[in-house]
Amino acid sequence: MKVKSKSKKINKAWLNQHANDPYVKLAQREGYRARAAYKLKEIDETFKVIRPGDFVVDLGSTPGAWSQYLRRRMSPDGAATGQLDGHIVALDLLDMEPIDSVHFIQGDFREDGVLEELKAKLDEVQPGRLVDVVVSDMAPNLTGIESSDAARITHLIELALEFAVSHLKPNGTLIVKLFHGSGYSQLVDLFRAHFVTVKPIKPKSSRIKSSETFLLGRGLKSP
């Protein structure tokens, strides 16, 4: 009973913190589906990642906050609908509510059918087209067991990196979410083995107590 009571207190405290979070309130005012939009916004504004005309792939896109930011960023007037200067493909295992001009693929990007659909979209824009930017907000369901969680996180980041190495332009950019803890330094080293520029980032909109951080890799190294 004590454990259950403590759990309720923790849940209530989290809900109160979430309701009073300034980024949650800002997301509600500005029409974003999640506060996560401001993490990508800060990374983009700091490192000038997204440019007009880009082809961007959003891995682990649901509920769609990152795709919403990308869509507004690539609109000539910053609008959530209407003209778009570029192309956005979002992928997730879970369904995602439609976003104007964002092509959504539901499925596992490790599967051949999903990759073929993505390649078809690239060829539709331009035969042999490569991707300018890959962003990944993917995160596994954490168990609380450090070794198990580290392995799951590493696996997702390795998949995103493998995808990026195969589909990015030579000067392209990959952004992934990861967590400080076991395996973190190895993942940074893995990025350094593949990218000319590697930047760990902790956006202001990422909660202070969270071990969540982001890693940016830009410019693929020659094989």
mmCIF file of C-alpha atoms in Angstrom:
data_model
loop_
_atom_site.group_PDB
_atom_site.id
_atom_site.type_symbol
_atom_site.label_atom_id
_atom_site.label_comp_id
_atom_site.label_asym_id
_atom_site.label_seq_id
_atom_site.Cartn_x
_atom_site.Cartn_y
_atom_site.Cartn_z
ATOM 1 C CA MET A 1 0.000 0.000 0.000
ATOM 2 C CA LYS A 2 2.845 2.377 0.778
ATOM 3 C CA VAL A 3 4.358 1.842 -2.656
ATOM 4 C CA LYS A 4 1.014 2.484 -4.327
ATOM 5 C CA SER A 5 0.508 5.675 -2.314
ATOM 6 C CA LYS A 6 3.991 6.907 -3.191
ATOM 7 C CA SER A 7 3.372 6.147 -6.860
ATOM 8 C CA LYS A 8 0.173 8.214 -6.794
ATOM 9 C CA LYS A 9 2.031 11.122 -5.220
ATOM 10 C CA ILE A 10 4.737 10.942 -7.889
ATOM 11 C CA ASN A 11 2.166 10.801 -10.687
ATOM 12 C CA LYS A 12 0.264 13.757 -9.237
ATOM 13 C CA ALA A 13 3.484 15.766 -8.877
ATOM 14 C CA TRP A 14 4.442 14.991 -12.489
ATOM 15 C CA LEU A 15 1.006 15.984 -13.761
ATOM 16 C CA ASN A 16 1.153 19.259 -11.851
ATOM 17 C CA GLN A 17 4.644 19.969 -13.180
ATOM 18 C CA HIS A 18 3.539 19.113 -16.718
ATOM 19 C CA ALA A 19 0.452 21.333 -16.516
ATOM 20 C CA ASN A 20 2.545 24.280 -15.319
ATOM 21 C CA ASP A 21 5.425 23.695 -17.739
ATOM 22 C CA PRO A 22 5.957 26.889 -19.788
ATOM 23 C CA TYR A 23 6.776 24.881 -22.923
ATOM 24 C CA VAL A 24 3.600 22.832 -22.562
ATOM 25 C CA LYS A 25 1.607 26.064 -22.335
ATOM 26 C CA LEU A 26 3.510 27.549 -25.273
ATOM 27 C CA ALA A 27 2.873 24.421 -27.369
ATOM 28 C CA GLN A 28 -0.828 24.682 -26.613
ATOM 29 C CA ARG A 29 -0.913 28.348 -27.612
ATOM 30 C CA GLU A 30 1.067 27.824 -30.816
ATOM 31 C CA GLY A 31 -0.734 24.664 -31.893
ATOM 32 C CA TYR A 32 2.050 22.107 -31.444
ATOM 33 C CA ARG A 33 1.095 18.584 -30.442
ATOM 34 C CA ALA A 34 3.922 18.327 -27.892
ATOM 35 C CA ARG A 35 6.530 20.492 -26.176
ATOM 36 C CA ALA A 36 9.189 18.471 -28.054
ATOM 37 C CA ALA A 37 8.805 20.888 -30.983
ATOM 38 C CA TYR A 38 10.868 23.471 -29.106
ATOM 39 C CA LYS A 39 13.790 21.090 -28.690
ATOM 40 C CA LEU A 40 14.157 20.751 -32.448
ATOM 41 C CA LYS A 41 13.481 24.472 -32.888
ATOM 42 C CA GLU A 42 16.361 25.368 -30.550
ATOM 43 C CA ILE A 43 18.732 22.904 -32.231
ATOM 44 C CA ASP A 44 17.800 24.256 -35.654
ATOM 45 C CA GLU A 45 18.181 27.901 -34.642
ATOM 46 C CA THR A 46 21.572 27.200 -33.054
ATOM 47 C CA PHE A 47 23.095 25.085 -35.820
ATOM 48 C CA LYS A 48 21.095 26.239 -38.896
ATOM 49 C CA VAL A 49 20.069 22.698 -39.785
ATOM 50 C CA ILE A 50 16.915 23.152 -41.868
ATOM 51 C CA ARG A 51 17.022 25.096 -45.152
ATOM 52 C CA PRO A 52 14.426 25.886 -47.825
ATOM 53 C CA GLY A 53 14.205 23.117 -50.410
ATOM 54 C CA ASP A 54 15.491 20.396 -48.073
ATOM 55 C CA PHE A 55 14.283 16.831 -48.065
ATOM 56 C CA VAL A 56 13.864 15.847 -44.398
ATOM 57 C CA VAL A 57 13.063 12.459 -42.874
ATOM 58 C CA ASP A 58 11.505 12.400 -39.388
ATOM 59 C CA LEU A 59 12.010 9.018 -37.682
ATOM 60 C CA GLY A 60 9.771 8.187 -34.726
ATOM 61 C CA SER A 61 7.541 11.096 -35.695
ATOM 62 C CA THR A 62 4.338 10.414 -33.731
ATOM 63 C CA PRO A 63 2.564 12.453 -32.354
ATOM 64 C CA GLY A 64 4.031 14.843 -34.929
ATOM 65 C CA ALA A 65 5.472 17.856 -33.093
ATOM 66 C CA TRP A 66 8.815 17.663 -34.915
ATOM 67 C CA SER A 67 7.083 17.289 -38.278
ATOM 68 C CA GLN A 68 4.899 20.282 -37.386
ATOM 69 C CA TYR A 69 8.001 22.381 -36.691
ATOM 70 C CA LEU A 70 9.682 21.204 -39.909
ATOM 71 C CA ARG A 71 6.559 22.003 -41.896
ATOM 72 C CA ARG A 72 6.366 25.558 -40.508
ATOM 73 C CA ARG A 73 10.117 26.073 -40.847
ATOM 74 C CA MET A 74 10.027 25.087 -44.533
ATOM 75 C CA SER A 75 6.985 27.187 -45.334
ATOM 76 C CA PRO A 76 7.809 30.541 -46.991
ATOM 77 C CA ASP A 77 5.595 32.334 -44.463
ATOM 78 C CA GLY A 78 5.950 29.959 -41.498
ATOM 79 C CA ALA A 79 2.378 28.702 -41.848
ATOM 80 C CA ALA A 80 1.059 25.341 -40.659
ATOM 81 C CA THR A 81 -0.706 24.827 -43.985
ATOM 82 C CA GLY A 82 -0.259 25.912 -47.589
ATOM 83 C CA GLN A 83 2.896 26.222 -49.653
ATOM 84 C CA LEU A 84 5.938 24.180 -48.631
ATOM 85 C CA ASP A 85 9.476 24.738 -49.929
ATOM 86 C CA GLY A 86 10.880 21.235 -49.609
ATOM 87 C CA HIS A 87 9.749 17.736 -48.697
ATOM 88 C CA ILE A 88 9.079 15.979 -45.386
ATOM 89 C CA VAL A 89 8.600 12.261 -44.882
ATOM 90 C CA ALA A 90 7.622 11.087 -41.394
ATOM 91 C CA LEU A 91 7.854 7.475 -40.224
ATOM 92 C CA ASP A 92 6.575 5.761 -37.099
ATOM 93 C CA LEU A 93 5.265 2.423 -35.901
ATOM 94 C CA LEU A 94 2.258 4.255 -34.441
ATOM 95 C CA ASP A 95 -0.321 6.149 -36.438
ATOM 96 C CA MET A 96 0.012 9.928 -36.718
ATOM 97 C CA GLU A 97 -2.695 12.496 -37.339
ATOM 98 C CA PRO A 98 -2.149 14.079 -40.785
ATOM 99 C CA ILE A 99 -0.028 17.215 -41.161
ATOM 100 C CA ASP A 100 -0.436 19.283 -44.314
ATOM 101 C CA SER A 101 2.203 18.415 -46.948
ATOM 102 C CA VAL A 102 3.927 15.833 -44.709
ATOM 103 C CA HIS A 103 4.041 12.348 -46.235
ATOM 104 C CA PHE A 104 3.524 9.835 -43.423
ATOM 105 C CA ILE A 105 4.572 6.197 -43.592
ATOM 106 C CA GLN A 106 3.375 3.922 -40.808
ATOM 107 C CA GLY A 107 5.693 1.006 -40.236
ATOM 108 C CA ASP A 108 9.159 -0.100 -39.179
ATOM 109 C CA PHE A 109 11.854 1.571 -41.269
ATOM 110 C CA ARG A 110 13.962 -1.568 -40.871
ATOM 111 C CA GLU A 111 11.478 -3.392 -43.104
ATOM 112 C CA ASP A 112 12.114 -3.506 -46.847
ATOM 113 C CA GLY A 113 8.588 -2.400 -47.735
ATOM 114 C CA VAL A 114 8.869 0.783 -45.672
ATOM 115 C CA LEU A 115 12.283 1.598 -47.122
ATOM 116 C CA GLU A 116 10.978 1.026 -50.630
ATOM 117 C CA GLU A 117 8.122 3.451 -49.996
ATOM 118 C CA LEU A 118 10.611 6.048 -48.787
ATOM 119 C CA LYS A 119 12.879 5.500 -51.799
ATOM 120 C CA ALA A 120 9.849 5.844 -54.082
ATOM 121 C CA LYS A 121 9.079 9.206 -52.480
ATOM 122 C CA LEU A 122 12.684 10.335 -52.998
ATOM 123 C CA ASP A 123 12.607 9.250 -56.652
ATOM 124 C CA GLU A 124 9.278 11.015 -57.092
ATOM 125 C CA VAL A 125 10.976 14.280 -56.145
ATOM 126 C CA GLN A 126 14.120 13.533 -58.151
ATOM 127 C CA PRO A 127 15.533 10.184 -59.354
ATOM 128 C CA GLY A 128 18.427 9.180 -57.122
ATOM 129 C CA ARG A 129 17.631 11.975 -54.652
ATOM 130 C CA LEU A 130 19.375 11.778 -51.280
ATOM 131 C CA VAL A 131 18.164 13.213 -47.965
ATOM 132 C CA ASP A 132 19.412 16.532 -46.567
ATOM 133 C CA VAL A 133 18.452 15.955 -42.929
ATOM 134 C CA VAL A 134 17.382 12.988 -40.802
ATOM 135 C CA VAL A 135 15.900 13.727 -37.370
ATOM 136 C CA SER A 136 15.080 11.016 -34.838
ATOM 137 C CA ASP A 137 13.124 11.501 -31.638
ATOM 138 C CA MET A 138 12.835 7.727 -31.248
ATOM 139 C CA ALA A 139 13.068 6.340 -27.725
ATOM 140 C CA PRO A 140 12.404 2.823 -26.424
ATOM 141 C CA ASN A 141 10.047 1.952 -23.591
ATOM 142 C CA LEU A 142 12.416 2.139 -20.625
ATOM 143 C CA THR A 143 12.392 -0.654 -18.043
ATOM 144 C CA GLY A 144 14.443 0.994 -15.306
ATOM 145 C CA ILE A 145 17.114 -1.689 -15.723
ATOM 146 C CA GLU A 146 20.152 0.327 -16.813
ATOM 147 C CA SER A 147 21.899 -2.343 -18.882
ATOM 148 C CA SER A 148 18.708 -3.297 -20.705
ATOM 149 C CA ASP A 149 17.679 0.308 -21.336
ATOM 150 C CA ALA A 150 21.157 1.241 -22.582
ATOM 151 C CA ALA A 151 21.069 -1.638 -25.066
ATOM 152 C CA ARG A 152 17.642 -0.577 -26.368
ATOM 153 C CA ILE A 153 18.696 3.053 -26.750
ATOM 154 C CA THR A 154 21.924 2.074 -28.497
ATOM 155 C CA HIS A 155 20.036 -0.185 -30.893
ATOM 156 C CA LEU A 156 17.668 2.578 -32.009
ATOM 157 C CA ILE A 157 20.491 5.076 -32.499
ATOM 158 C CA GLU A 158 22.519 2.551 -34.481
ATOM 159 C CA LEU A 159 19.490 1.977 -36.718
ATOM 160 C CA ALA A 160 19.034 5.719 -37.258
ATOM 161 C CA LEU A 161 22.748 6.093 -38.012
ATOM 162 C CA GLU A 162 22.703 3.171 -40.438
ATOM 163 C CA PHE A 163 19.712 4.691 -42.195
ATOM 164 C CA ALA A 164 21.379 8.108 -42.374
ATOM 165 C CA VAL A 165 24.686 6.778 -43.704
ATOM 166 C CA SER A 166 22.789 5.042 -46.511
ATOM 167 C CA HIS A 167 20.448 7.904 -47.426
ATOM 168 C CA LEU A 168 22.070 11.230 -46.477
ATOM 169 C CA LYS A 169 23.841 13.601 -48.830
ATOM 170 C CA PRO A 170 27.583 13.866 -48.101
ATOM 171 C CA ASN A 171 27.024 17.207 -46.319
ATOM 172 C CA GLY A 172 23.792 16.053 -44.647
ATOM 173 C CA THR A 173 22.854 16.178 -40.971
ATOM 174 C CA LEU A 174 21.572 13.584 -38.506
ATOM 175 C CA ILE A 175 20.010 14.531 -35.157
ATOM 176 C CA VAL A 176 19.121 11.822 -32.616
ATOM 177 C CA LYS A 177 17.813 11.695 -29.085
ATOM 178 C CA LEU A 178 19.853 9.762 -26.542
ATOM 179 C CA PHE A 179 20.339 9.621 -22.787
ATOM 180 C CA HIS A 180 23.306 10.190 -20.498
ATOM 181 C CA GLY A 181 24.314 6.975 -18.826
ATOM 182 C CA SER A 182 25.726 3.618 -19.794
ATOM 183 C CA GLY A 183 26.833 3.560 -23.423
ATOM 184 C CA TYR A 184 26.660 7.341 -23.937
ATOM 185 C CA SER A 185 30.366 7.909 -24.645
ATOM 186 C CA GLN A 186 30.429 4.948 -27.027
ATOM 187 C CA LEU A 187 27.566 6.445 -29.045
ATOM 188 C CA VAL A 188 29.386 9.782 -29.259
ATOM 189 C CA ASP A 189 32.467 7.920 -30.507
ATOM 190 C CA LEU A 190 30.289 6.085 -33.047
ATOM 191 C CA PHE A 191 29.055 9.420 -34.399
ATOM 192 C CA ARG A 192 32.619 10.747 -34.561
ATOM 193 C CA ALA A 193 33.573 7.728 -36.638
ATOM 194 C CA HIS A 194 30.956 8.673 -39.258
ATOM 195 C CA PHE A 195 30.639 12.481 -39.172
ATOM 196 C CA VAL A 196 33.064 15.357 -39.626
ATOM 197 C CA THR A 197 31.254 17.502 -37.046
ATOM 198 C CA VAL A 198 29.635 16.074 -33.881
ATOM 199 C CA LYS A 199 27.816 18.220 -31.302
ATOM 200 C CA PRO A 200 26.114 17.012 -28.105
ATOM 201 C CA ILE A 201 23.175 19.322 -27.271
ATOM 202 C CA LYS A 202 20.984 19.831 -24.195
ATOM 203 C CA PRO A 203 18.181 22.195 -25.284
ATOM 204 C CA LYS A 204 16.734 24.568 -22.681
ATOM 205 C CA SER A 205 13.322 23.043 -23.349
ATOM 206 C CA SER A 206 14.596 19.616 -22.271
ATOM 207 C CA ARG A 207 13.708 19.145 -18.612
ATOM 208 C CA ILE A 208 16.674 19.770 -16.301
ATOM 209 C CA LYS A 209 16.197 16.564 -14.312
ATOM 210 C CA SER A 210 15.951 14.463 -17.467
ATOM 211 C CA SER A 211 19.010 12.566 -18.713
ATOM 212 C CA GLU A 212 17.721 13.219 -22.229
ATOM 213 C CA THR A 213 20.094 14.930 -24.607
ATOM 214 C CA PHE A 214 20.620 15.142 -28.367
ATOM 215 C CA LEU A 215 23.484 14.439 -30.698
ATOM 216 C CA LEU A 216 24.085 16.188 -34.014
ATOM 217 C CA GLY A 217 26.296 14.756 -36.724
ATOM 218 C CA ARG A 218 27.030 16.762 -39.873
ATOM 219 C CA GLY A 219 29.062 15.904 -42.952
ATOM 220 C CA LEU A 220 29.597 12.213 -43.642
ATOM 221 C CA LYS A 221 33.178 11.012 -43.576
ATOM 222 C CA SER A 222 34.394 9.189 -46.653
ATOM 223 C CA PRO A 223 34.161 5.383 -46.304
#
